[in-house]
Amino acid sequence: MKKGLSLLLSIILMVGVIMPSAVFADDVINEKLGVPIVVYGANLSESEKASVKKDLNVAGEAEVEELTVDGNDLIKYIPGGDRNARMYSSAKITRQEEGEGLVINIVTPDNITQVTADMYATAMLTAGIEDAVVEVASPKKVSGHSALVGIYKAYEVTGEVLDTERTDTANDELNLATKLSEKAGVDKDEVAQLLTDIKKQIAEQKPATKEDVEKIVNEQLKKLNIQLSDADRQLLIDLMDRISKLDIDFSKLNEQLTDMASKVKDKLGDIDPSFWEKVKEFFRNMADSLKSLFS
C-alpha cells in the first residue's frame, strides 16, 4: 500500500510539472491593466448569455467587469447606425502592455459568419485600439458586427477616449470587408490582407491626394490578383482616402500593420501540438498504473 501511495503522490507531482503555468494564470488579477471586460449583446436570452459566458470562460477569470451593448451604444460609436439593431455577438477584452499588439480569437467561428479575426484586427487599428487580447463569441449565427461596438465600449470603460470619426470609418471598413468577401467573391483572408497592405503603403508613402491613394489601391489589387467591379473598387478608394486623412500616427500604424500577421492569432491555442500528445500519453499511463495499483 505504501508503494501505491508513493506512486499516487508522484503522479500528482508530475501533473503539476507537465501542465504549463499558463493554464492556471486566469486566477491572477492584473492590478495595473485591470480585469478583463466582457460585453454581451443586449438581445441575448438568459440561456444564450450563459452559453456565451461558458464560451468566453468567464468563470475561469479571477474577476471580470460585465457590460451590455445595445442600440444606444451602436449609434454612439457608429453615426447613422440603427438604434433598434439586434445585437448578439459578444466579446471579452483583456488589455495588454504597450507593444504587445492585438490578439483576436473567435471562439465560436461557426457562428461568426462574416467577420474574420484579421478583419476585426485591421478595423480596430483604424479605430485606435492597439494592445489587447479580444475573444469573440455568439450562441447563434450572426455577422459579428455588434462585437466591434462592444469592443469600443469596453475600451472606453478603461478610461480611453475613442475618436468617433475613426470608429465610424473602422465600421465602414468592416462593412466593406464583409461585402467584398460575401458579394464580390473575394476570399476573406485575401480581403484582410488587401486592407492591411493598402494601409501599410499609405503609412509608408503618405499620399497627398486621392489620386495617390487610388494608385496605391490599384497596385495592391494587381499584386494580390484581386478583381473588383468599378463600383467596389471606387468604394475601396474612397474608404482608404478617408483613412489617409484621419488623425493617425502613421509611423506607429505602419509598425503595427507590419507585425499584425504574426500577432493576430489565437495565442491561447499556440502550444506545441506534441505537448498535448504527451499529456494524453501521460494520462493513459497514469490510468494503467492506477488499475494495477488497485487490482
mmCIF file of C-alpha atoms in Angstrom, residues 20-250:
data_model
loop_
_atom_site.group_PDB
_atom_site.id
_atom_site.type_symbol
_atom_site.label_atom_id
_atom_site.label_comp_id
_atom_site.label_asym_id
_atom_site.label_seq_id
_atom_site.Cartn_x
_atom_site.Cartn_y
_atom_site.Cartn_z
ATOM 1 C CA PRO A 20 2.050 24.684 -18.310
ATOM 2 C CA SER A 21 1.746 27.569 -15.872
ATOM 3 C CA ALA A 22 -0.494 29.430 -18.348
ATOM 4 C CA VAL A 23 -3.305 27.005 -17.564
ATOM 5 C CA PHE A 24 -3.500 28.424 -14.070
ATOM 6 C CA ALA A 25 -2.865 32.065 -14.943
ATOM 7 C CA ASP A 26 -6.537 33.080 -15.175
ATOM 8 C CA ASP A 27 -6.910 33.415 -11.405
ATOM 9 C CA VAL A 28 -4.488 36.361 -11.249
ATOM 10 C CA ILE A 29 -5.833 39.936 -11.203
ATOM 11 C CA ASN A 30 -3.696 42.421 -13.136
ATOM 12 C CA GLU A 31 -3.713 45.483 -10.871
ATOM 13 C CA LYS A 32 -2.010 47.655 -13.477
ATOM 14 C CA LEU A 33 -4.120 46.948 -16.547
ATOM 15 C CA GLY A 34 -7.380 45.960 -14.873
ATOM 16 C CA VAL A 35 -9.601 42.916 -15.062
ATOM 17 C CA PRO A 36 -10.995 41.521 -18.341
ATOM 18 C CA ILE A 37 -14.168 43.224 -19.545
ATOM 19 C CA VAL A 38 -16.961 41.106 -21.012
ATOM 20 C CA VAL A 39 -19.552 42.859 -23.172
ATOM 21 C CA TYR A 40 -22.741 40.953 -24.011
ATOM 22 C CA GLY A 41 -25.099 41.657 -26.898
ATOM 23 C CA ALA A 42 -28.294 43.103 -25.434
ATOM 24 C CA ASN A 43 -30.600 40.702 -27.284
ATOM 25 C CA LEU A 44 -29.193 37.532 -25.754
ATOM 26 C CA SER A 45 -31.675 35.414 -23.806
ATOM 27 C CA GLU A 46 -30.589 34.178 -20.380
ATOM 28 C CA SER A 47 -29.727 30.738 -21.747
ATOM 29 C CA GLU A 48 -27.803 32.288 -24.644
ATOM 30 C CA LYS A 49 -25.925 34.547 -22.243
ATOM 31 C CA ALA A 50 -24.996 31.521 -20.139
ATOM 32 C CA SER A 51 -23.674 29.832 -23.285
ATOM 33 C CA VAL A 52 -21.584 32.885 -24.152
ATOM 34 C CA LYS A 53 -20.191 33.022 -20.606
ATOM 35 C CA LYS A 54 -19.041 29.449 -20.995
ATOM 36 C CA ASP A 55 -17.510 30.101 -24.423
ATOM 37 C CA LEU A 56 -15.611 33.134 -23.106
ATOM 38 C CA ASN A 57 -14.506 31.255 -19.975
ATOM 39 C CA VAL A 58 -15.880 33.944 -17.672
ATOM 40 C CA ALA A 59 -15.874 31.527 -14.726
ATOM 41 C CA GLY A 60 -12.163 30.891 -15.277
ATOM 42 C CA GLU A 61 -11.258 34.513 -14.549
ATOM 43 C CA ALA A 62 -10.490 35.675 -11.022
ATOM 44 C CA GLU A 63 -12.684 38.712 -11.615
ATOM 45 C CA VAL A 64 -14.355 40.376 -14.615
ATOM 46 C CA GLU A 65 -16.335 43.500 -15.361
ATOM 47 C CA GLU A 66 -19.531 42.725 -17.251
ATOM 48 C CA LEU A 67 -21.367 45.147 -19.551
ATOM 49 C CA THR A 68 -24.135 45.044 -22.147
ATOM 50 C CA VAL A 69 -24.079 46.676 -25.574
ATOM 51 C CA ASP A 70 -27.288 47.831 -27.277
ATOM 52 C CA GLY A 71 -28.574 50.139 -29.999
ATOM 53 C CA ASN A 72 -27.742 53.266 -27.998
ATOM 54 C CA ASP A 73 -24.095 52.238 -27.977
ATOM 55 C CA LEU A 74 -24.286 51.466 -31.679
ATOM 56 C CA ILE A 75 -25.346 54.988 -32.630
ATOM 57 C CA LYS A 76 -22.801 56.474 -30.211
ATOM 58 C CA TYR A 77 -19.839 54.832 -31.914
ATOM 59 C CA ILE A 78 -21.282 54.491 -35.414
ATOM 60 C CA PRO A 79 -23.188 57.596 -36.527
ATOM 61 C CA GLY A 80 -26.128 56.624 -38.700
ATOM 62 C CA GLY A 81 -26.423 53.179 -37.121
ATOM 63 C CA ASP A 82 -29.798 51.618 -36.324
ATOM 64 C CA ARG A 83 -30.811 52.140 -32.688
ATOM 65 C CA ASN A 84 -33.118 49.115 -32.965
ATOM 66 C CA ALA A 85 -30.458 46.762 -34.309
ATOM 67 C CA ARG A 86 -30.483 43.347 -32.652
ATOM 68 C CA MET A 87 -27.159 42.530 -31.039
ATOM 69 C CA TYR A 88 -25.963 39.023 -30.162
ATOM 70 C CA SER A 89 -22.203 38.773 -30.736
ATOM 71 C CA SER A 90 -20.248 39.394 -27.543
ATOM 72 C CA ALA A 91 -16.617 39.927 -26.624
ATOM 73 C CA LYS A 92 -14.106 39.640 -23.789
ATOM 74 C CA ILE A 93 -11.339 42.229 -23.816
ATOM 75 C CA THR A 94 -8.146 41.881 -21.797
ATOM 76 C CA ARG A 95 -5.768 44.825 -22.040
ATOM 77 C CA GLN A 96 -2.079 44.137 -22.617
ATOM 78 C CA GLU A 97 1.164 46.013 -22.099
ATOM 79 C CA GLU A 98 2.067 48.594 -24.736
ATOM 80 C CA GLY A 99 3.720 46.952 -27.716
ATOM 81 C CA GLU A 100 2.030 43.564 -27.217
ATOM 82 C CA GLY A 101 -0.291 44.206 -30.164
ATOM 83 C CA LEU A 102 -3.691 42.700 -30.893
ATOM 84 C CA VAL A 103 -4.627 39.062 -30.468
ATOM 85 C CA ILE A 104 -8.082 38.177 -31.801
ATOM 86 C CA ASN A 105 -9.694 34.830 -31.002
ATOM 87 C CA ILE A 106 -13.107 33.985 -32.452
ATOM 88 C CA VAL A 107 -14.089 31.203 -30.065
ATOM 89 C CA THR A 108 -17.301 30.312 -31.941
ATOM 90 C CA PRO A 109 -16.076 30.515 -35.559
ATOM 91 C CA ASP A 110 -19.109 28.661 -36.941
ATOM 92 C CA ASN A 111 -21.410 31.361 -35.541
ATOM 93 C CA ILE A 112 -19.453 34.454 -36.636
ATOM 94 C CA THR A 113 -20.213 34.136 -40.314
ATOM 95 C CA GLN A 114 -18.806 37.276 -41.952
ATOM 96 C CA VAL A 115 -16.058 38.852 -39.869
ATOM 97 C CA THR A 116 -12.674 37.140 -39.524
ATOM 98 C CA ALA A 117 -10.082 37.721 -36.806
ATOM 99 C CA ASP A 118 -7.906 39.682 -39.236
ATOM 100 C CA MET A 119 -10.860 41.861 -40.254
ATOM 101 C CA TYR A 120 -11.518 42.708 -36.592
ATOM 102 C CA ALA A 121 -7.837 43.482 -36.075
ATOM 103 C CA THR A 122 -7.397 45.818 -39.026
ATOM 104 C CA ALA A 123 -10.636 47.670 -38.179
ATOM 105 C CA MET A 124 -9.582 48.017 -34.528
ATOM 106 C CA LEU A 125 -6.258 49.539 -35.564
ATOM 107 C CA THR A 126 -8.166 52.060 -37.681
ATOM 108 C CA ALA A 127 -10.338 52.862 -34.650
ATOM 109 C CA GLY A 128 -7.281 53.361 -32.445
ATOM 110 C CA ILE A 129 -7.399 50.180 -30.362
ATOM 111 C CA GLU A 130 -3.985 48.600 -30.076
ATOM 112 C CA ASP A 131 -2.767 46.329 -27.271
ATOM 113 C CA ALA A 132 -5.362 43.777 -26.204
ATOM 114 C CA VAL A 133 -6.475 40.163 -26.313
ATOM 115 C CA VAL A 134 -10.010 40.044 -27.720
ATOM 116 C CA GLU A 135 -12.228 36.958 -27.717
ATOM 117 C CA VAL A 136 -15.490 36.978 -29.675
ATOM 118 C CA ALA A 137 -18.458 34.620 -29.290
ATOM 119 C CA SER A 138 -22.075 34.213 -30.313
ATOM 120 C CA PRO A 139 -24.613 31.468 -29.455
ATOM 121 C CA LYS A 140 -26.229 31.724 -32.900
ATOM 122 C CA LYS A 141 -25.141 32.517 -36.431
ATOM 123 C CA VAL A 142 -24.577 36.274 -36.808
ATOM 124 C CA SER A 143 -22.433 38.556 -38.935
ATOM 125 C CA GLY A 144 -20.275 39.571 -35.953
ATOM 126 C CA HIS A 145 -20.531 43.343 -36.371
ATOM 127 C CA SER A 146 -22.022 44.145 -32.957
ATOM 128 C CA ALA A 147 -18.961 42.672 -31.225
ATOM 129 C CA LEU A 148 -16.939 45.605 -32.594
ATOM 130 C CA VAL A 149 -19.269 48.066 -30.871
ATOM 131 C CA GLY A 150 -18.872 46.082 -27.644
ATOM 132 C CA ILE A 151 -15.086 46.300 -28.014
ATOM 133 C CA TYR A 152 -15.339 50.086 -28.365
ATOM 134 C CA LYS A 153 -17.478 50.315 -25.233
ATOM 135 C CA ALA A 154 -15.140 48.099 -23.220
ATOM 136 C CA TYR A 155 -12.142 50.131 -24.298
ATOM 137 C CA GLU A 156 -13.692 53.410 -23.166
ATOM 138 C CA VAL A 157 -14.644 51.904 -19.809
ATOM 139 C CA THR A 158 -10.908 51.573 -19.149
ATOM 140 C CA GLY A 159 -10.592 55.364 -19.386
ATOM 141 C CA GLU A 160 -9.561 55.716 -23.021
ATOM 142 C CA VAL A 161 -11.434 58.069 -25.357
ATOM 143 C CA LEU A 162 -12.064 56.944 -28.919
ATOM 144 C CA ASP A 163 -12.445 59.321 -31.858
ATOM 145 C CA THR A 164 -15.923 58.689 -33.318
ATOM 146 C CA GLU A 165 -14.684 59.622 -36.787
ATOM 147 C CA ARG A 166 -12.177 56.787 -36.521
ATOM 148 C CA THR A 167 -14.717 54.297 -35.120
ATOM 149 C CA ASP A 168 -17.190 55.230 -37.858
ATOM 150 C CA THR A 169 -14.507 54.737 -40.518
ATOM 151 C CA ALA A 170 -13.482 51.430 -38.919
ATOM 152 C CA ASN A 171 -17.085 50.238 -39.084
ATOM 153 C CA ASP A 172 -17.306 51.201 -42.757
ATOM 154 C CA GLU A 173 -14.062 49.302 -43.288
ATOM 155 C CA LEU A 174 -15.555 46.210 -41.657
ATOM 156 C CA ASN A 175 -18.723 46.569 -43.741
ATOM 157 C CA LEU A 176 -16.699 46.843 -46.949
ATOM 158 C CA ALA A 177 -14.524 43.882 -45.946
ATOM 159 C CA THR A 178 -17.577 41.672 -45.451
ATOM 160 C CA LYS A 179 -19.183 42.998 -48.646
ATOM 161 C CA LEU A 180 -16.112 42.097 -50.693
ATOM 162 C CA SER A 181 -15.952 38.617 -49.220
ATOM 163 C CA GLU A 182 -19.685 37.898 -49.313
ATOM 164 C CA LYS A 183 -20.805 39.593 -52.529
ATOM 165 C CA ALA A 184 -17.680 40.189 -54.596
ATOM 166 C CA GLY A 185 -16.455 36.640 -54.026
ATOM 167 C CA VAL A 186 -13.019 37.555 -52.673
ATOM 168 C CA ASP A 187 -11.541 35.143 -50.116
ATOM 169 C CA LYS A 188 -11.871 36.512 -46.568
ATOM 170 C CA ASP A 189 -8.166 36.136 -45.847
ATOM 171 C CA GLU A 190 -7.299 37.924 -49.083
ATOM 172 C CA VAL A 191 -9.640 40.782 -48.151
ATOM 173 C CA ALA A 192 -7.906 41.200 -44.797
ATOM 174 C CA GLN A 193 -4.503 41.070 -46.475
ATOM 175 C CA LEU A 194 -5.597 43.625 -49.070
ATOM 176 C CA LEU A 195 -6.809 46.106 -46.446
ATOM 177 C CA THR A 196 -3.686 45.631 -44.343
ATOM 178 C CA ASP A 197 -1.316 46.021 -47.301
ATOM 179 C CA ILE A 198 -3.066 49.141 -48.607
ATOM 180 C CA LYS A 199 -2.971 50.813 -45.192
ATOM 181 C CA LYS A 200 0.664 49.812 -44.803
ATOM 182 C CA GLN A 201 1.502 51.508 -48.105
ATOM 183 C CA ILE A 202 -0.483 54.590 -47.071
ATOM 184 C CA ALA A 203 1.535 54.697 -43.845
ATOM 185 C CA GLU A 204 4.808 54.389 -45.763
ATOM 186 C CA GLN A 205 4.066 56.613 -48.769
ATOM 187 C CA LYS A 206 1.889 59.270 -47.071
ATOM 188 C CA PRO A 207 -0.196 60.012 -50.189
ATOM 189 C CA ALA A 208 -1.034 63.695 -50.618
ATOM 190 C CA THR A 209 -4.010 63.340 -52.969
ATOM 191 C CA LYS A 210 -6.863 60.961 -53.667
ATOM 192 C CA GLU A 211 -5.159 60.104 -56.955
ATOM 193 C CA ASP A 212 -2.130 58.934 -54.952
ATOM 194 C CA VAL A 213 -4.405 56.740 -52.831
ATOM 195 C CA GLU A 214 -6.032 55.335 -55.976
ATOM 196 C CA LYS A 215 -2.605 54.401 -57.322
ATOM 197 C CA ILE A 216 -1.788 52.514 -54.107
ATOM 198 C CA VAL A 217 -5.122 50.680 -54.199
ATOM 199 C CA ASN A 218 -4.670 49.654 -57.825
ATOM 200 C CA GLU A 219 -1.113 48.463 -57.170
ATOM 201 C CA GLN A 220 -2.196 46.255 -54.269
ATOM 202 C CA LEU A 221 -5.179 44.850 -56.183
ATOM 203 C CA LYS A 222 -2.827 43.913 -59.006
ATOM 204 C CA LYS A 223 -0.239 42.484 -56.613
ATOM 205 C CA LEU A 224 -2.811 40.182 -54.986
ATOM 206 C CA ASN A 225 -4.531 39.464 -58.326
ATOM 207 C CA ILE A 226 -7.922 40.584 -56.982
ATOM 208 C CA GLN A 227 -10.552 41.632 -59.500
ATOM 209 C CA LEU A 228 -13.226 44.097 -58.337
ATOM 210 C CA SER A 229 -16.080 45.801 -60.134
ATOM 211 C CA ASP A 230 -15.606 49.514 -60.832
ATOM 212 C CA ALA A 231 -18.158 50.295 -58.106
ATOM 213 C CA ASP A 232 -16.435 48.173 -55.448
ATOM 214 C CA ARG A 233 -13.011 49.478 -56.431
ATOM 215 C CA GLN A 234 -14.300 53.044 -56.009
ATOM 216 C CA LEU A 235 -15.726 52.206 -52.590
ATOM 217 C CA LEU A 236 -12.298 50.888 -51.586
ATOM 218 C CA ILE A 237 -10.536 54.007 -52.891
ATOM 219 C CA ASP A 238 -12.986 56.298 -51.074
ATOM 220 C CA LEU A 239 -12.549 54.396 -47.808
ATOM 221 C CA MET A 240 -8.748 54.414 -47.999
ATOM 222 C CA ASP A 241 -8.772 58.119 -48.837
ATOM 223 C CA ARG A 242 -10.773 58.720 -45.634
ATOM 224 C CA ILE A 243 -8.303 56.605 -43.660
ATOM 225 C CA SER A 244 -5.352 58.547 -45.088
ATOM 226 C CA LYS A 245 -6.881 61.771 -43.744
ATOM 227 C CA LEU A 246 -7.576 60.503 -40.199
ATOM 228 C CA ASP A 247 -5.601 61.811 -37.237
ATOM 229 C CA ILE A 248 -3.421 58.698 -37.038
ATOM 230 C CA ASP A 249 0.244 58.306 -36.128
ATOM 231 C CA PHE A 250 1.042 56.516 -39.375
#
